[in-house]
Rosetta silent file (secondary structure, phi, psi, omega in degrees, C-alpha in Angstrom):
SEQUENCE: XXXXXXXXXXXXXXXXXXXXXXXXXXXXXXXXXXXXXXXXXXXXXXXXXXXXXXXXXXXXXXXXXXXXXXXXXXXXXXXXXXXXXXXXXXXXXXXXXXXXXXXXXXXXXXXXXXXXXXXXXXXXXXXXXXXXXXXXXXXXXXXXXXXXXXXXXXXXXXXXXXXXXXXXXXXXXXXXXXXXXXXXXXXXXXXXXXXXXXXXXXXXXXXXXXXXXXXXXXXXXXXXXXXXXXXXXXXXXXXXXXXXXXXXXXXXXXXXXXXX
SCORE:     score description
SCORE:     0.000 S_00000001
   1 L     0.000  137.332 -179.520  187.780    7.249   46.796 S_00000001
   2 L  -100.642  113.535 -170.291  184.850    6.178   49.002 S_00000001
   3 L  -138.494  168.393  175.982  185.708    5.745   52.993 S_00000001
   4 L   -87.862  138.913  165.503  183.912    6.112   56.214 S_00000001
   5 L  -150.240  113.945 -175.549  184.441    9.271   57.837 S_00000001
   6 H   -81.959  -12.371 -170.768  182.381    9.712   61.042 S_00000001
   7 H   -80.156   -3.331 -176.475  184.279   13.144   61.716 S_00000001
   8 H   -79.531  -23.527 -161.982  182.048   14.408   58.741 S_00000001
   9 L   -96.247  138.944  167.179  179.161   13.797   60.974 S_00000001
  10 L   -48.910  132.923  165.542  177.860   16.476   63.636 S_00000001
  11 L   -43.352  109.474  179.199  178.440   14.961   67.410 S_00000001
  12 L   -68.127  132.889  176.112  175.431   12.930   68.520 S_00000001
  13 L  -103.643  129.809  177.134  173.913   13.812   71.807 S_00000001
  14 L  -121.087  127.454  173.203  173.166   10.961   73.832 S_00000001
  15 L  -104.825 -165.615 -170.632  171.405   11.577   77.537 S_00000001
  16 L   -87.886   -7.372 -175.073  170.582    8.967   80.020 S_00000001
  17 L  -109.863  -22.388 -174.465  166.958    8.875   78.539 S_00000001
  18 E   -97.612  158.354  162.146  167.923    8.295   75.013 S_00000001
  19 L  -125.723  148.938 -171.208  168.253    4.966   73.008 S_00000001
  20 E  -142.141  106.944  148.795  169.874    5.449   69.330 S_00000001
  21 E   -93.283   92.751  170.310  169.117    2.627   66.891 S_00000001
  22 E   -60.986  131.011  165.188  171.438    2.770   63.781 S_00000001
  23 E  -129.650  160.973 -168.973  170.207    0.394   61.013 S_00000001
  24 E  -161.638  133.992  171.581  171.962   -0.485   57.815 S_00000001
  25 L  -106.940  113.106 -173.898  171.305   -2.687   54.993 S_00000001
  26 H   -62.557  -13.017 -163.787  174.283   -4.852   53.881 S_00000001
  27 H   -85.387  -29.446 -172.049  173.135   -5.649   50.454 S_00000001
  28 H  -104.100   16.143  170.384  173.359   -2.078   49.452 S_00000001
  29 L  -113.079   98.121 -175.651  177.180   -1.176   50.804 S_00000001
  30 L  -110.669  -27.691 -163.561  178.834   -2.947   47.808 S_00000001
  31 L   -69.837  129.659 -162.558  181.590   -0.521   46.781 S_00000001
  32 H   -52.898  -50.801 -169.261  185.034   -2.167   46.965 S_00000001
  33 H   -73.702  -24.270 -150.148  187.110    0.777   48.250 S_00000001
  34 H  -102.885  -32.552 -174.709  184.683    1.458   50.814 S_00000001
  35 H   -75.939  -51.329 -172.297  184.299   -2.322   52.219 S_00000001
  36 H   -52.318  -50.715  179.728  188.036   -2.460   52.043 S_00000001
  37 H   -49.505  -56.954 -141.158  188.324    1.067   54.431 S_00000001
  38 H   -77.138  -46.826  170.558  185.674   -0.769   56.775 S_00000001
  39 H   -27.585  -54.137 -172.630  187.935   -4.145   56.802 S_00000001
  40 H   -77.541   -7.275  158.545  190.796   -2.046   58.151 S_00000001
  41 H   -72.474   -7.691 -175.807  188.785   -0.613   60.660 S_00000001
  42 L   -76.865  159.835  178.586  188.402   -3.868   62.594 S_00000001
  43 L   -83.060  166.427 -175.703  190.760   -5.079   65.569 S_00000001
  44 H   -73.461  -13.506  177.939  192.696   -8.224   65.141 S_00000001
  45 H   -90.579  -34.770  175.908  190.030  -10.547   67.122 S_00000001
  46 H   -78.093  -55.093  172.232  187.129   -9.104   64.918 S_00000001
  47 H   -46.810  -43.150  179.982  189.215   -9.509   61.652 S_00000001
  48 H   -59.363  -58.294 -160.486  189.831  -13.619   62.709 S_00000001
  49 H   -63.728  -42.647  179.086  186.369  -13.770   63.272 S_00000001
  50 H   -72.999  -17.219  165.201  185.286  -12.378   59.909 S_00000001
  51 H   -70.412  -13.649 -170.672  188.011  -14.740   58.155 S_00000001
  52 H   -75.171  -33.604 -168.430  186.672  -17.402   59.870 S_00000001
  53 L   -78.087  103.112 -170.637  183.228  -16.924   58.281 S_00000001
  54 L   -85.555    4.921 -179.646  182.617  -19.049   55.027 S_00000001
  55 L   -88.160  119.340  177.506  179.047  -18.025   54.155 S_00000001
  56 H   -57.489  -39.927 -178.530  179.912  -15.022   51.931 S_00000001
  57 H   -72.013  -28.082 -163.212  176.552  -13.270   52.858 S_00000001
  58 H   -73.995  -44.432 -168.064  176.973  -14.110   56.566 S_00000001
  59 H   -67.147  -35.255 -178.908  180.745  -12.500   56.386 S_00000001
  60 H   -73.270  -40.770  169.105  179.414   -9.412   54.603 S_00000001
  61 H   -78.250  -39.459  147.763  176.907   -8.662   57.213 S_00000001
  62 H   -25.980  -65.904  175.546  179.376   -9.323   59.704 S_00000001
  63 H   -70.253  -55.895 -157.834  181.766   -6.777   58.528 S_00000001
  64 H   -66.047  -36.097  178.392  179.137   -4.201   57.833 S_00000001
  65 H   -65.498  -29.211 -171.042  177.544   -4.820   61.875 S_00000001
  66 H   -83.179  -29.574  175.477  181.294   -4.376   63.290 S_00000001
  67 H   -79.417  -26.478  158.228  182.250   -1.398   61.027 S_00000001
  68 H   -57.053  -42.944  175.048  178.808    0.314   61.950 S_00000001
  69 H   -71.983   -5.861 -173.287  179.482   -0.239   65.457 S_00000001
  70 H   -96.158  -40.279 -178.731  182.708    1.234   65.379 S_00000001
  71 H   -87.364   -9.714  177.141  181.943    4.410   63.238 S_00000001
  72 H   -72.236  -43.440 -168.398  178.112    4.404   65.735 S_00000001
  73 H   -61.671  -53.642 -151.059  180.562    4.733   68.505 S_00000001
  74 L   -87.617    8.186  169.334  182.616    7.659   67.365 S_00000001
  75 L   -71.960  -28.489 -156.102  179.388    9.625   66.729 S_00000001
  76 L  -130.873   31.547  148.436  179.208   10.302   70.715 S_00000001
  77 L  -153.404  156.717  176.515  183.021   10.448   71.609 S_00000001
  78 L   -95.726   71.569 -174.610  185.915   12.046   70.065 S_00000001
  79 L  -124.039  153.956  172.682  187.690    8.753   69.179 S_00000001
  80 L   -75.562  167.092  170.215  188.588    7.654   65.417 S_00000001
  81 H   -54.923  -39.700 -158.570  186.775    4.153   64.662 S_00000001
  82 H   -87.645    9.534 -166.052  190.141    2.122   64.878 S_00000001
  83 H   -99.782  -19.062 -159.347  190.643    3.480   68.813 S_00000001
  84 L   -68.334  168.700  175.200  187.723    1.841   70.105 S_00000001
  85 L  -161.678  147.969 -157.854  188.376   -1.422   72.459 S_00000001
  86 E  -127.550  147.314  173.817  186.028   -4.028   73.749 S_00000001
  87 E  -128.695  177.175  178.105  186.338   -6.414   76.681 S_00000001
  88 E  -149.484  129.294 -167.236  183.830   -9.038   77.520 S_00000001
  89 L   -63.278 -172.666 -161.517  182.383  -10.235   80.795 S_00000001
  90 L   -46.404  -30.324 -150.080  182.064  -13.889   82.309 S_00000001
  91 L  -127.117   13.405  162.294  179.535  -14.859   79.497 S_00000001
  92 L    92.806  -14.642  165.022  181.446  -13.549   76.378 S_00000001
  93 L   -54.180  106.331 -172.495  179.266   -9.994   76.204 S_00000001
  94 E   -64.267  155.971 -160.523  181.457   -7.322   74.523 S_00000001
  95 E  -147.956  156.598  157.022  181.749   -3.920   76.614 S_00000001
  96 E   -85.784  125.493 -168.801  183.635   -0.679   75.639 S_00000001
  97 L   -92.462  -39.994  171.707  186.913   -0.855   77.288 S_00000001
  98 L   -23.157  117.919  168.414  188.079    2.778   76.610 S_00000001
  99 H   -54.371  -42.632 -174.364  188.443    4.131   80.109 S_00000001
 100 H  -101.365   15.791  165.071  186.889    7.447   79.661 S_00000001
 101 H  -103.082    1.786 -164.707  184.307    5.747   77.623 S_00000001
 102 L   -58.109  -29.832 -164.589  182.827    3.255   79.852 S_00000001
 103 L   -64.948  -42.822  175.038  179.638    4.982   80.316 S_00000001
 104 E   -42.930  135.989  144.269  178.422    3.936   76.254 S_00000001
 105 E  -123.347  166.914 -155.707  176.719    0.735   76.059 S_00000001
 106 E  -162.854  127.693 -179.720  175.921   -1.054   73.185 S_00000001
 107 E  -126.493  158.084  167.748  174.353   -4.078   71.457 S_00000001
 108 E  -142.048  179.581  179.397  174.374   -4.884   67.648 S_00000001
 109 E  -174.296  132.673  153.929  172.567   -7.769   65.582 S_00000001
 110 E  -125.251  165.878 -167.352  172.290   -8.889   62.107 S_00000001
 111 E  -148.560  165.206  169.017  170.106  -10.826   59.841 S_00000001
 112 L   -60.631   99.196 -167.201  169.552  -11.460   56.465 S_00000001
 113 L    91.491   14.164  178.614  169.220   -7.774   55.045 S_00000001
 114 E  -159.120  137.706  177.674  169.527   -5.945   58.047 S_00000001
 115 E  -122.655  126.863  170.193  172.214   -4.829   60.569 S_00000001
 116 E  -112.349  139.821  154.287  171.061   -3.075   63.926 S_00000001
 117 E  -121.391   99.909 -172.592  173.026   -1.136   66.336 S_00000001
 118 E   -79.093  101.018 -171.614  171.873   -0.060   69.531 S_00000001
 119 E  -115.178  142.506  166.008  173.475    2.601   71.815 S_00000001
 120 E  -142.061 -164.619 -169.153  172.790    4.176   75.453 S_00000001
 121 E  -140.003  129.146  178.704  174.393    5.975   78.093 S_00000001
 122 L    64.879  -49.580 -159.231  174.872    3.638   81.205 S_00000001
 123 L   -66.414  130.463 -178.882  171.798    1.555   80.725 S_00000001
 124 L   -78.807  135.061 -165.721  172.602   -2.304   79.622 S_00000001
 125 E  -132.041  141.167 -175.432  170.861   -2.670   76.107 S_00000001
 126 E  -143.921  134.537 -179.669  169.970   -5.817   73.862 S_00000001
 127 E  -136.274  137.774  174.688  168.645   -5.617   70.426 S_00000001
 128 E  -121.336  130.983  156.825  167.434   -8.569   68.066 S_00000001
 129 E  -113.297  168.120 -163.594  166.769   -8.167   64.414 S_00000001
 130 E  -155.304  133.023  158.680  165.062  -11.314   62.504 S_00000001
 131 E   -92.000  112.906  163.461  164.225  -11.627   59.094 S_00000001
 132 L   -24.843    3.415 -168.271  160.504  -12.957   58.274 S_00000001
 133 L   -74.691  -36.980 -177.013  161.682  -15.151   55.593 S_00000001
 134 L   -68.000  109.179 -173.006  161.788  -17.969   57.791 S_00000001
 135 L  -122.243   -5.820 -159.790  158.673  -20.352   58.089 S_00000001
 136 L   -79.092  135.243  171.134  159.603  -23.830   58.309 S_00000001
 137 L    69.751   -1.053 -173.509  158.510  -25.412   61.685 S_00000001
 138 H   -56.086  -24.933  164.441  158.065  -22.307   63.725 S_00000001
 139 H   -52.817  -70.195  172.811  155.567  -24.261   66.313 S_00000001
 140 H    -5.015  -73.678 -179.102  158.191  -26.694   66.681 S_00000001
 141 H   -55.196  -50.250  175.734  160.761  -24.257   67.632 S_00000001
 142 H   -51.038  -42.631 -164.894  158.306  -22.571   69.747 S_00000001
 143 H   -70.822  -16.673 -166.435  157.594  -25.638   71.615 S_00000001
 144 H   -87.959  -52.517 -159.356  161.334  -26.158   72.418 S_00000001
 145 H   -91.107  -22.026 -174.113  162.325  -22.681   73.350 S_00000001
 146 L   -76.631  155.760  162.334  158.929  -20.746   74.382 S_00000001
 147 L   -84.466  167.959 -167.355  157.534  -21.026   78.060 S_00000001
 148 H   -79.134  -30.940  152.693  154.546  -23.052   77.772 S_00000001
 149 H   -48.759  -39.725 -170.783  152.485  -19.867   78.288 S_00000001
 150 H   -77.558  -66.812  176.931  153.976  -18.150   75.404 S_00000001
 151 H   -33.454  -47.137  171.205  153.336  -21.231   73.557 S_00000001
 152 H   -72.104  -42.849  178.404  149.600  -21.441   74.374 S_00000001
 153 H   -52.095  -53.030  166.653  149.248  -17.568   73.576 S_00000001
 154 H   -46.170  -44.046 -168.480  150.712  -18.416   70.098 S_00000001
 155 H   -91.319  -11.594  175.180  148.827  -21.166   69.176 S_00000001
 156 H   -69.636  -33.361  164.659  145.859  -19.317   70.340 S_00000001
 157 L   -51.616  129.963  171.325  146.577  -16.733   67.572 S_00000001
 158 L   -51.743  147.909 -175.429  144.591  -17.037   64.126 S_00000001
 159 H   -61.554  -41.922  156.845  146.829  -18.936   61.949 S_00000001
 160 H    -5.063  -47.251 -169.277  147.550  -15.835   59.578 S_00000001
 161 H   -82.727   -9.480 -148.299  148.992  -14.386   62.824 S_00000001
 162 H  -102.686  -10.826  145.358  151.052  -16.965   64.287 S_00000001
 163 H   -50.496  -87.423 -177.413  153.948  -16.077   61.947 S_00000001
 164 H   -39.778  -60.567  172.753  154.447  -12.785   63.006 S_00000001
 165 H   -43.369  -27.709 -162.960  153.626  -13.808   66.673 S_00000001
 166 H   -67.882  -52.924 -165.396  156.216  -16.202   66.291 S_00000001
 167 H   -86.053  -22.533  171.249  158.988  -13.615   65.828 S_00000001
 168 H   -62.894  -35.913 -174.476  157.520  -11.123   68.044 S_00000001
 169 H   -84.086  -32.436 -178.896  158.098  -13.765   71.062 S_00000001
 170 H   -93.693  -10.215  162.888  161.722  -14.886   69.864 S_00000001
 171 H   -65.894  -45.877  174.689  163.167  -11.311   69.235 S_00000001
 172 H   -49.395  -66.516  176.387  161.507  -10.316   72.592 S_00000001
 173 H   -51.014  -53.480 -179.192  163.497  -13.162   74.178 S_00000001
 174 H   -67.384  -32.065 -177.273  166.742  -12.649   72.278 S_00000001
 175 H   -74.234  -34.107 -169.748  166.699   -8.945   73.351 S_00000001
 176 H   -80.701  -58.273 -176.688  166.317   -9.753   77.096 S_00000001
 177 H   -54.346  -43.385  162.756  168.902  -12.407   76.833 S_00000001
 178 H   -52.991  -39.603  179.285  171.161   -9.923   75.135 S_00000001
 179 H   -69.347  -47.398  171.700  170.575   -7.120   77.848 S_00000001
 180 H   -47.681  -32.840  164.944  171.087   -9.571   80.013 S_00000001
 181 L    68.408   26.935 -152.868  174.500  -10.277   78.961 S_00000001
 182 L  -114.255  -30.620  174.711  174.474  -13.641   80.416 S_00000001
 183 H    76.506 -160.465 -177.781  174.053  -15.756   76.897 S_00000001
 184 H   -64.857   -8.261  164.659  173.030  -19.377   76.979 S_00000001
 185 H   -68.376  -15.025  178.203  173.555  -19.355   80.902 S_00000001
 186 L   -84.267  104.158 -169.190  170.115  -17.663   81.153 S_00000001
 187 L   -78.045  144.040 -174.258  167.811  -20.565   81.253 S_00000001
 188 H   -63.559  -26.001  175.622  164.946  -20.070   78.725 S_00000001
 189 H   -80.229   -3.384 -165.650  162.245  -21.415   81.270 S_00000001
 190 H   -73.901  -28.373 -150.856  163.485  -18.542   83.965 S_00000001
 191 E  -151.594  167.900  169.266  161.238  -16.159   81.901 S_00000001
 192 E  -170.509  170.629 -172.340  158.658  -15.268   79.633 S_00000001
 193 E  -124.930  124.932  170.461  156.473  -12.727   77.771 S_00000001
 194 E   -95.605  103.740 -173.865  153.000  -11.770   77.716 S_00000001
 195 E   -97.623  125.407 -165.367  151.738   -9.871   74.782 S_00000001
 196 E  -140.400  138.844  178.491  148.282   -8.235   74.492 S_00000001
 197 E   -54.721  129.133  165.154  147.106   -5.936   71.705 S_00000001
 198 L  -115.359 -172.796 -176.807  146.854   -2.162   72.712 S_00000001
 199 L   -74.232   92.347  167.196  145.861    1.291   71.126 S_00000001
 200 L    92.592  -21.982 -166.969  148.534    1.247   68.006 S_00000001
 201 L  -142.708  153.758  173.120  151.252   -0.901   70.021 S_00000001
 202 E   -76.683  128.540 -171.088  151.331   -4.455   71.600 S_00000001
 203 E   -81.778  155.300 -174.673  151.482   -4.144   75.657 S_00000001
 204 E  -144.446  121.807 -162.170  154.356   -6.331   76.461 S_00000001
 205 E  -123.440  143.297  170.409  154.608   -7.798   79.941 S_00000001
 206 E  -107.370  138.925 -177.471  157.628   -9.806   81.167 S_00000001
 207 E  -129.537  136.389  168.917  157.229  -12.722   83.732 S_00000001
 208 E  -132.290  171.493 -176.511  160.219  -14.295   85.500 S_00000001
 209 L   -90.486 -169.251  169.166  160.732  -17.202   87.936 S_00000001
 210 L   -81.606  -17.693 -152.343  162.463  -16.766   91.547 S_00000001
 211 L   -88.566  -35.775 -173.220  165.583  -18.753   90.001 S_00000001
 212 L   -49.218  -50.360 -154.770  165.932  -15.354   87.687 S_00000001
 213 L    61.230   44.167 -158.149  166.335  -13.228   90.739 S_00000001
 214 L  -128.228  154.887 -171.696  164.986  -10.301   88.521 S_00000001
 215 L  -121.569   90.252 -169.840  162.417   -7.596   88.724 S_00000001
 216 H   -33.565  -64.318 -158.154  160.118   -7.365   85.401 S_00000001
 217 H   -48.555  -29.915 -168.072  159.783   -3.326   85.891 S_00000001
 218 H   -74.347    8.310  172.479  163.528   -3.065   85.855 S_00000001
 219 E  -131.233  150.820  178.988  163.326   -3.733   82.202 S_00000001
 220 E  -117.183  145.659  177.140  161.618   -1.656   79.305 S_00000001
 221 E  -141.967  135.815 -173.899  160.545   -3.259   75.719 S_00000001
 222 E  -129.866  149.941 -176.891  159.802   -2.241   72.440 S_00000001
 223 E  -130.308  141.051 -169.976  158.875   -4.151   69.091 S_00000001
 224 E  -142.334  125.926  169.436  159.260   -2.735   65.585 S_00000001
 225 E   -96.879  119.093 -167.147  157.867   -4.151   62.480 S_00000001
 226 L  -113.941   77.375 -164.462  160.760   -2.884   59.985 S_00000001
 227 L    75.355 -160.093  179.427  159.086   -3.278   56.345 S_00000001
 228 L   -73.719  -21.328 -153.572  157.911   -6.396   55.426 S_00000001
 229 L  -110.705   -3.297 -171.694  160.451   -8.527   55.847 S_00000001
 230 E  -139.626  155.012  176.507  161.976   -7.842   59.339 S_00000001
 231 E  -123.724  142.503  170.799  161.222   -7.650   63.002 S_00000001
 232 E  -149.696  135.488 -170.999  163.265   -5.885   65.854 S_00000001
 233 E  -105.007  145.144  159.319  162.975   -6.237   69.650 S_00000001
 234 E  -157.027  135.013  174.114  164.840   -3.996   71.717 S_00000001
 235 E   -87.467  109.280 -172.674  165.476   -4.158   75.640 S_00000001
 236 E  -129.268  148.592  159.494  166.702   -1.732   77.909 S_00000001
 237 E   -55.185  137.911 -179.686  167.450   -1.232   81.992 S_00000001
 238 L  -148.036   66.974  178.112  164.949    0.729   83.364 S_00000001
 239 L   -44.192  -47.026 -168.841  166.674    1.114   86.773 S_00000001
 240 L   -81.196   -5.899  171.790  164.092    3.930   87.937 S_00000001
 241 L    44.324   75.116  164.231  161.334    1.350   86.646 S_00000001
 242 L   -55.582  131.631  160.224  159.536    4.420   84.761 S_00000001
 243 L   -81.057  160.312  172.251  156.147    3.284   84.142 S_00000001
 244 L   -76.460  100.592   24.210  155.131    3.113   80.273 S_00000001
 245 L   -78.757  138.285 -160.236  154.791    5.848   78.770 S_00000001
 246 L  -125.748  165.362  178.199  158.456    6.614   80.024 S_00000001
 247 L   -84.308   14.263  176.166  160.801    9.450   79.341 S_00000001
 248 L   -75.568  146.639 -178.878  163.166    6.489   77.692 S_00000001
 249 E  -128.676  109.937  178.772  163.225    7.585   74.167 S_00000001
 250 L   -80.941  123.691 -175.399  164.019    4.823   71.638 S_00000001
 251 L  -130.649  120.737  170.705  165.078    6.450   67.918 S_00000001
 252 E   -83.448  156.602 -173.446  165.756    4.616   64.742 S_00000001
 253 E  -163.277  123.898  171.419  168.213    6.058   62.632 S_00000001
 254 E   -77.789  152.804 -166.522  169.386    5.168   59.434 S_00000001
 255 L  -111.759  119.458  178.130  172.987    4.577   58.760 S_00000001
 256 L  -116.614  135.687 -170.111  174.601    5.795   55.643 S_00000001
 257 L   -90.171  134.023  179.960  178.322    5.248   54.793 S_00000001
 258 L   -76.962  138.450 -169.779  179.962    8.546   53.935 S_00000001
 259 L  -115.405  139.612  178.095  181.217    9.203   50.366 S_00000001
 260 L  -160.304    0.000    0.000  183.958   11.856   49.292 S_00000001
């Protein structure tokens, strides 16, 4: 029988300078026994949310994402996946509620074909993954949700680069919103990004308005192209305001279901 068994894996070390990003491809996890075991990991709230999802693909992604979260957290603490408890802040952001494990911070994201779970020690974290298959009216969406400077920078890109550029901005904005933990209460016109080509990577600059009452240097950002179809952005709290390249170490890890 195939079952999730995090105890079979060696304990993971996670320092305050580490960010671990665990990835899974939901379409590759189809074993009925494994999916049944994953479903048994969910608490009542998670199960009820799963049951309310009517689109099979999205329901499957939700299950994999939340099973991945529980299995991943158990890599860093001596707790079984079913023992994790979560609370929500005033804006609905979930956090670990187990008193002895409050230092673990996490964020999850899922899109068509990919699930991501980011974990840190102490620092607020936000991760967003997006499929690049969407192509309709991207500039119209940008006009509605991006800052004027972001829209201008996007439109200055050559046409073949605008599609990828849109998702650079979109995933970065989502990752920042999620790291801040304020959801839709965070005004989209209160911050923006400036992307500049660099040696081997884009330079990511954050600008904020006075209304946000935040400091750009308080946050660090990364962008990843994951294969031909997915973009991932990561935002992590950087309270020490360490300049890039910093001691913060993002590490992308594949998540593989345990079979025995």
